[in-house]
């Protein structure tokens, strides 16, 4: 439903948090997760997201890297291409973007080169995700936990799960809206009955958006899946699955508010906010 909005609206937000660089590794679903033993700090961190129709990256550093000397190269199949757009952003960071037409299952090599250092890594674009339950425009009249189920897209190693609702009273007037997100590795997720607890609400118009990703699962101690003198996170993103459904019987002629688009939540920001990054 929202597939055509993804290309226009996906933007990586710049932020500063805390980072741990670990040294021991374990393998999880085809990606490497590093667990912290000692704590060190870095002056540069690279992040990159590769989708079928949009690719974006940012190099956050102090001092800011030289714009002219910095490039991001993507290789897939027999193709070799530098990201066509780059600019200096707040953060401080350099932002890179392109809109190449890739395909589900493409294995992509990303190479960052800059005056501060370099890194490289590989990711695969997962297949499209499809939500099996609940169905689109379903009405769940009975109270209880909502168990969502989706297919397992090829090459997906974890999922960003975004869900929420707009609550309405018995006359069909909007009361309030609530949003939440989480990350998981299973193809099922439970929205607890307690999530729908707005006083005076007669029914809820609810949504569920699930994005498949290929890359390091974001857990405590997880860090770079790219090699080189600069640490970096690289993710391949597939098309999301999305459904809209009702919890409680909707009132006729309800004054429905426009539900947010999946891209309004900036899925990259939701993934990266779980990383603890400090640029020294």
Short mmCIF file of C-alpha atoms in Angstrom, two decimals:
data_model
loop_
_atom_site.label_atom_id
_atom_site.label_comp_id
_atom_site.label_asym_id
_atom_site.label_seq_id
_atom_site.Cartn_x
_atom_site.Cartn_y
_atom_site.Cartn_z
CA UNK A 1 0.00 0.00 0.00
CA UNK A 2 2.73 2.42 1.00
CA UNK A 3 5.51 1.02 -1.20
CA UNK A 4 5.81 4.10 -3.41
CA UNK A 5 6.26 6.44 -0.43
CA UNK A 6 9.38 4.69 0.85
CA UNK A 7 11.76 6.12 -1.74
CA UNK A 8 10.71 9.72 -1.10
CA UNK A 9 10.62 9.69 2.66
CA UNK A 10 13.42 7.54 4.07
CA UNK A 11 15.96 9.84 5.76
CA UNK A 12 18.57 8.87 8.31
CA UNK A 13 18.39 11.12 11.40
CA UNK A 14 21.70 12.31 12.88
CA UNK A 15 22.17 11.61 16.55
CA UNK A 16 24.80 11.14 19.28
CA UNK A 17 24.61 8.44 21.97
CA UNK A 18 27.10 5.94 23.56
CA UNK A 19 29.07 3.17 21.78
CA UNK A 20 30.88 0.03 22.94
CA UNK A 21 33.47 -1.63 20.75
CA UNK A 22 33.71 -5.35 21.63
CA UNK A 23 36.27 -7.95 20.73
CA UNK A 24 34.69 -11.41 21.05
CA UNK A 25 32.23 -12.52 18.36
CA UNK A 26 29.36 -14.93 17.87
CA UNK A 27 27.43 -15.71 14.70
CA UNK A 28 23.69 -15.15 14.56
CA UNK A 29 21.53 -15.87 11.48
CA UNK A 30 24.26 -15.07 9.01
CA UNK A 31 25.56 -11.89 10.63
CA UNK A 32 28.25 -11.18 13.21
CA UNK A 33 27.42 -9.79 16.62
CA UNK A 34 30.25 -8.55 18.80
CA UNK A 35 29.96 -8.57 22.56
CA UNK A 36 31.72 -6.08 24.79
CA UNK A 37 34.74 -7.09 26.84
CA UNK A 38 36.53 -3.75 27.01
CA UNK A 39 35.22 -0.27 26.29
CA UNK A 40 36.91 1.98 23.76
CA UNK A 41 35.84 5.16 21.98
CA UNK A 42 35.95 6.11 18.37
CA UNK A 43 36.10 9.40 16.49
CA UNK A 44 34.20 8.19 13.43
CA UNK A 45 31.16 5.96 12.87
CA UNK A 46 29.65 5.01 9.50
CA UNK A 47 26.03 3.89 8.97
CA UNK A 48 24.48 2.66 5.71
CA UNK A 49 21.04 1.39 4.65
CA UNK A 50 20.53 -0.28 1.25
CA UNK A 51 16.99 -0.69 -0.12
CA UNK A 52 15.80 -1.62 -3.58
CA UNK A 53 15.08 1.94 -4.68
CA UNK A 54 16.97 4.15 -2.24
CA UNK A 55 20.38 3.89 -0.59
CA UNK A 56 21.67 6.20 2.15
CA UNK A 57 24.67 6.48 4.42
CA UNK A 58 26.30 8.89 6.84
CA UNK A 59 29.80 9.29 8.26
CA UNK A 60 29.70 10.92 11.69
CA UNK A 61 33.05 12.19 12.87
CA UNK A 62 35.00 14.78 14.82
CA UNK A 63 36.63 16.44 13.00
CA UNK A 64 34.23 16.36 10.05
CA UNK A 65 35.63 14.36 7.13
CA UNK A 66 36.60 16.18 3.95
CA UNK A 67 33.58 16.23 1.65
CA UNK A 68 35.51 16.04 -1.62
CA UNK A 69 37.76 13.23 -0.38
CA UNK A 70 34.86 11.11 0.93
CA UNK A 71 32.90 8.67 -1.20
CA UNK A 72 30.65 5.65 -0.80
CA UNK A 73 30.90 2.97 -3.47
CA UNK A 74 28.32 0.23 -3.97
CA UNK A 75 29.08 -2.95 -5.92
CA UNK A 76 26.53 -5.57 -6.96
CA UNK A 77 26.76 -8.11 -9.75
CA UNK A 78 28.96 -6.53 -12.42
CA UNK A 79 28.03 -3.01 -11.32
CA UNK A 80 30.27 -0.48 -9.59
CA UNK A 81 28.83 2.91 -8.66
CA UNK A 82 29.59 5.86 -6.35
CA UNK A 83 26.67 7.39 -4.45
CA UNK A 84 25.68 10.41 -6.54
CA UNK A 85 24.68 12.81 -3.73
CA UNK A 86 26.69 13.93 -0.73
CA UNK A 87 26.51 16.88 1.63
CA UNK A 88 27.63 18.07 5.05
CA UNK A 89 24.96 17.75 7.73
CA UNK A 90 24.60 18.65 11.38
CA UNK A 91 25.89 16.04 13.76
CA UNK A 92 28.64 16.58 12.54
CA UNK A 93 28.41 14.21 9.57
CA UNK A 94 28.62 13.74 5.83
CA UNK A 95 25.47 12.31 4.26
CA UNK A 96 25.44 10.17 1.11
CA UNK A 97 22.42 9.11 -0.94
CA UNK A 98 21.44 7.48 -4.22
CA UNK A 99 18.35 5.99 -5.87
CA UNK A 100 19.64 2.96 -7.77
CA UNK A 101 17.25 0.22 -8.86
CA UNK A 102 18.31 -2.94 -7.06
CA UNK A 103 16.50 -6.25 -6.57
CA UNK A 104 15.55 -8.48 -3.65
CA UNK A 105 18.36 -10.96 -3.12
CA UNK A 106 21.09 -8.67 -4.47
CA UNK A 107 24.33 -8.99 -2.51
CA UNK A 108 25.83 -5.54 -2.17
CA UNK A 109 29.33 -4.51 -1.16
CA UNK A 110 29.60 -1.05 0.38
CA UNK A 111 32.96 0.72 0.55
CA UNK A 112 33.54 3.98 2.41
CA UNK A 113 36.68 5.96 1.58
CA UNK A 114 37.60 9.21 3.30
CA UNK A 115 40.54 11.24 4.58
CA UNK A 116 39.79 9.84 8.05
CA UNK A 117 39.90 6.18 7.05
CA UNK A 118 37.87 3.51 5.32
CA UNK A 119 35.62 0.51 5.85
CA UNK A 120 33.79 -2.06 3.78
CA UNK A 121 31.10 -4.67 4.27
CA UNK A 122 28.44 -6.75 2.56
CA UNK A 123 24.67 -7.04 2.95
CA UNK A 124 21.81 -8.73 1.12
CA UNK A 125 18.46 -7.10 0.35
CA UNK A 126 15.75 -9.27 1.98
CA UNK A 127 12.62 -10.39 0.19
CA UNK A 128 9.30 -8.60 0.73
CA UNK A 129 7.55 -9.24 4.05
CA UNK A 130 3.87 -10.20 4.13
CA UNK A 131 1.76 -10.05 7.29
CA UNK A 132 -0.46 -13.11 7.59
CA UNK A 133 -2.40 -12.14 10.70
CA UNK A 134 -4.24 -9.90 11.41
CA UNK A 135 -5.69 -9.31 7.96
CA UNK A 136 -5.91 -5.87 6.42
CA UNK A 137 -9.14 -4.09 7.54
CA UNK A 138 -9.88 -6.91 9.96
CA UNK A 139 -12.16 -6.22 12.97
CA UNK A 140 -11.18 -7.87 16.25
CA UNK A 141 -14.22 -7.46 18.48
CA UNK A 142 -13.18 -9.80 21.30
CA UNK A 143 -10.73 -8.44 23.89
CA UNK A 144 -7.40 -10.15 24.37
CA UNK A 145 -3.83 -10.16 23.19
CA UNK A 146 -3.30 -9.72 19.45
CA UNK A 147 -0.87 -12.25 18.00
CA UNK A 148 0.62 -10.99 14.74
CA UNK A 149 2.25 -13.44 12.32
CA UNK A 150 4.21 -12.83 9.12
CA UNK A 151 6.21 -14.86 6.61
CA UNK A 152 9.99 -15.22 6.93
CA UNK A 153 11.51 -13.29 4.01
CA UNK A 154 14.63 -14.79 2.53
CA UNK A 155 17.83 -13.13 3.89
CA UNK A 156 16.05 -11.31 6.75
CA UNK A 157 17.96 -11.51 10.03
CA UNK A 158 15.74 -9.27 12.17
CA UNK A 159 12.58 -7.17 12.02
CA UNK A 160 11.63 -3.64 13.00
CA UNK A 161 8.06 -3.77 14.33
CA UNK A 162 6.10 -0.52 14.47
CA UNK A 163 2.53 -0.48 15.76
CA UNK A 164 -0.04 1.90 17.16
CA UNK A 165 -3.63 3.08 17.07
CA UNK A 166 -6.03 6.00 16.95
CA UNK A 167 -8.67 5.71 19.67
CA UNK A 168 -12.30 6.79 19.14
CA UNK A 169 -15.26 7.18 21.47
CA UNK A 170 -18.73 5.67 20.93
CA UNK A 171 -19.78 8.63 18.76
CA UNK A 172 -16.81 8.08 16.45
CA UNK A 173 -14.78 11.07 17.59
CA UNK A 174 -11.02 10.80 17.91
CA UNK A 175 -9.60 10.77 21.44
CA UNK A 176 -5.87 10.18 21.11
CA UNK A 177 -3.22 8.17 19.28
CA UNK A 178 -0.44 5.94 20.63
CA UNK A 179 2.69 4.55 18.93
CA UNK A 180 5.37 2.01 19.88
CA UNK A 181 8.18 0.11 18.17
CA UNK A 182 10.49 -2.79 18.91
CA UNK A 183 12.96 -5.13 17.20
CA UNK A 184 12.79 -8.92 17.07
CA UNK A 185 14.04 -12.02 15.28
CA UNK A 186 10.83 -14.09 15.37
CA UNK A 187 8.05 -14.05 12.77
CA UNK A 188 5.42 -13.50 15.43
CA UNK A 189 4.73 -10.65 17.82
CA UNK A 190 2.14 -10.14 20.55
CA UNK A 191 0.47 -6.78 21.11
CA UNK A 192 -0.84 -7.09 24.68
CA UNK A 193 -4.46 -6.32 25.49
CA UNK A 194 -3.19 -3.70 27.96
CA UNK A 195 -1.84 -1.63 25.05
CA UNK A 196 -5.41 -0.64 24.20
CA UNK A 197 -6.32 1.15 27.43
CA UNK A 198 -7.49 4.67 26.55
CA UNK A 199 -10.26 5.81 28.94
CA UNK A 200 -13.53 6.40 27.11
CA UNK A 201 -12.43 4.58 23.94
CA UNK A 202 -15.06 2.44 22.23
CA UNK A 203 -12.81 1.17 19.45
CA UNK A 204 -9.34 1.60 17.97
CA UNK A 205 -8.18 1.96 14.38
CA UNK A 206 -4.85 0.20 14.60
CA UNK A 207 -1.87 -0.35 12.34
CA UNK A 208 1.09 -2.72 12.20
CA UNK A 209 4.19 -2.16 10.05
CA UNK A 210 6.98 -4.75 9.94
CA UNK A 211 10.27 -4.10 8.13
CA UNK A 212 12.69 -6.96 7.28
CA UNK A 213 16.41 -6.20 7.66
CA UNK A 214 19.65 -7.98 6.89
CA UNK A 215 22.46 -6.98 9.22
CA UNK A 216 23.62 -7.17 12.83
CA UNK A 217 20.78 -7.74 15.27
CA UNK A 218 20.64 -4.79 17.63
CA UNK A 219 21.22 -6.23 21.08
CA UNK A 220 23.35 -5.23 24.03
CA UNK A 221 26.98 -5.17 22.90
CA UNK A 222 26.24 -5.49 19.18
CA UNK A 223 28.63 -3.57 17.00
CA UNK A 224 30.15 -3.13 13.57
CA UNK A 225 29.63 -5.62 10.74
CA UNK A 226 32.06 -3.70 8.53
CA UNK A 227 35.85 -4.04 8.37
CA UNK A 228 38.43 -1.27 8.21
CA UNK A 229 39.86 1.60 10.20
CA UNK A 230 36.36 3.12 10.71
CA UNK A 231 33.63 1.16 12.47
CA UNK A 232 30.36 0.85 10.60
CA UNK A 233 26.87 -0.62 10.54
CA UNK A 234 25.51 -1.87 7.23
CA UNK A 235 21.89 -2.95 6.73
CA UNK A 236 19.97 -4.29 3.76
CA UNK A 237 16.27 -3.41 3.96
CA UNK A 238 13.34 -5.17 2.30
CA UNK A 239 9.80 -3.99 1.59
CA UNK A 240 7.66 -3.85 4.68
CA UNK A 241 4.43 -5.68 5.39
CA UNK A 242 1.60 -3.46 6.64
CA UNK A 243 -1.98 -3.91 7.81
CA UNK A 244 -4.68 -1.66 9.23
CA UNK A 245 -7.32 -3.20 11.48
CA UNK A 246 -9.91 -2.37 14.14
CA UNK A 247 -9.91 -3.40 17.77
CA UNK A 248 -13.52 -3.18 18.92
CA UNK A 249 -16.49 -2.66 16.62
CA UNK A 250 -16.13 0.66 14.77
CA UNK A 251 -18.94 3.20 14.85
CA UNK A 252 -20.61 4.08 11.57
CA UNK A 253 -19.65 7.50 10.17
CA UNK A 254 -16.65 7.75 12.48
CA UNK A 255 -14.50 10.83 11.91
CA UNK A 256 -11.34 8.94 11.02
CA UNK A 257 -8.01 10.69 11.35
CA UNK A 258 -5.39 9.97 8.67
CA UNK A 259 -3.11 7.19 9.87
CA UNK A 260 0.64 7.84 9.64
CA UNK A 261 2.54 6.37 6.72
CA UNK A 262 5.26 3.82 7.53
CA UNK A 263 7.92 6.22 6.24
CA UNK A 264 6.72 8.93 8.65
CA UNK A 265 8.45 6.97 11.43
CA UNK A 266 11.88 7.00 9.74
CA UNK A 267 12.61 3.27 10.20
CA UNK A 268 16.38 3.86 10.03
CA UNK A 269 16.13 6.16 13.05
CA UNK A 270 14.16 3.53 14.95
CA UNK A 271 16.91 0.98 14.25
CA UNK A 272 19.83 3.27 15.03
CA UNK A 273 18.41 4.70 18.25
CA UNK A 274 19.05 1.29 19.80
CA UNK A 275 22.77 1.71 19.16
CA UNK A 276 24.85 3.56 21.73
CA UNK A 277 27.25 5.81 19.84
CA UNK A 278 29.65 8.44 21.18
CA UNK A 279 31.79 10.45 18.79
CA UNK A 280 34.77 11.68 20.70
#
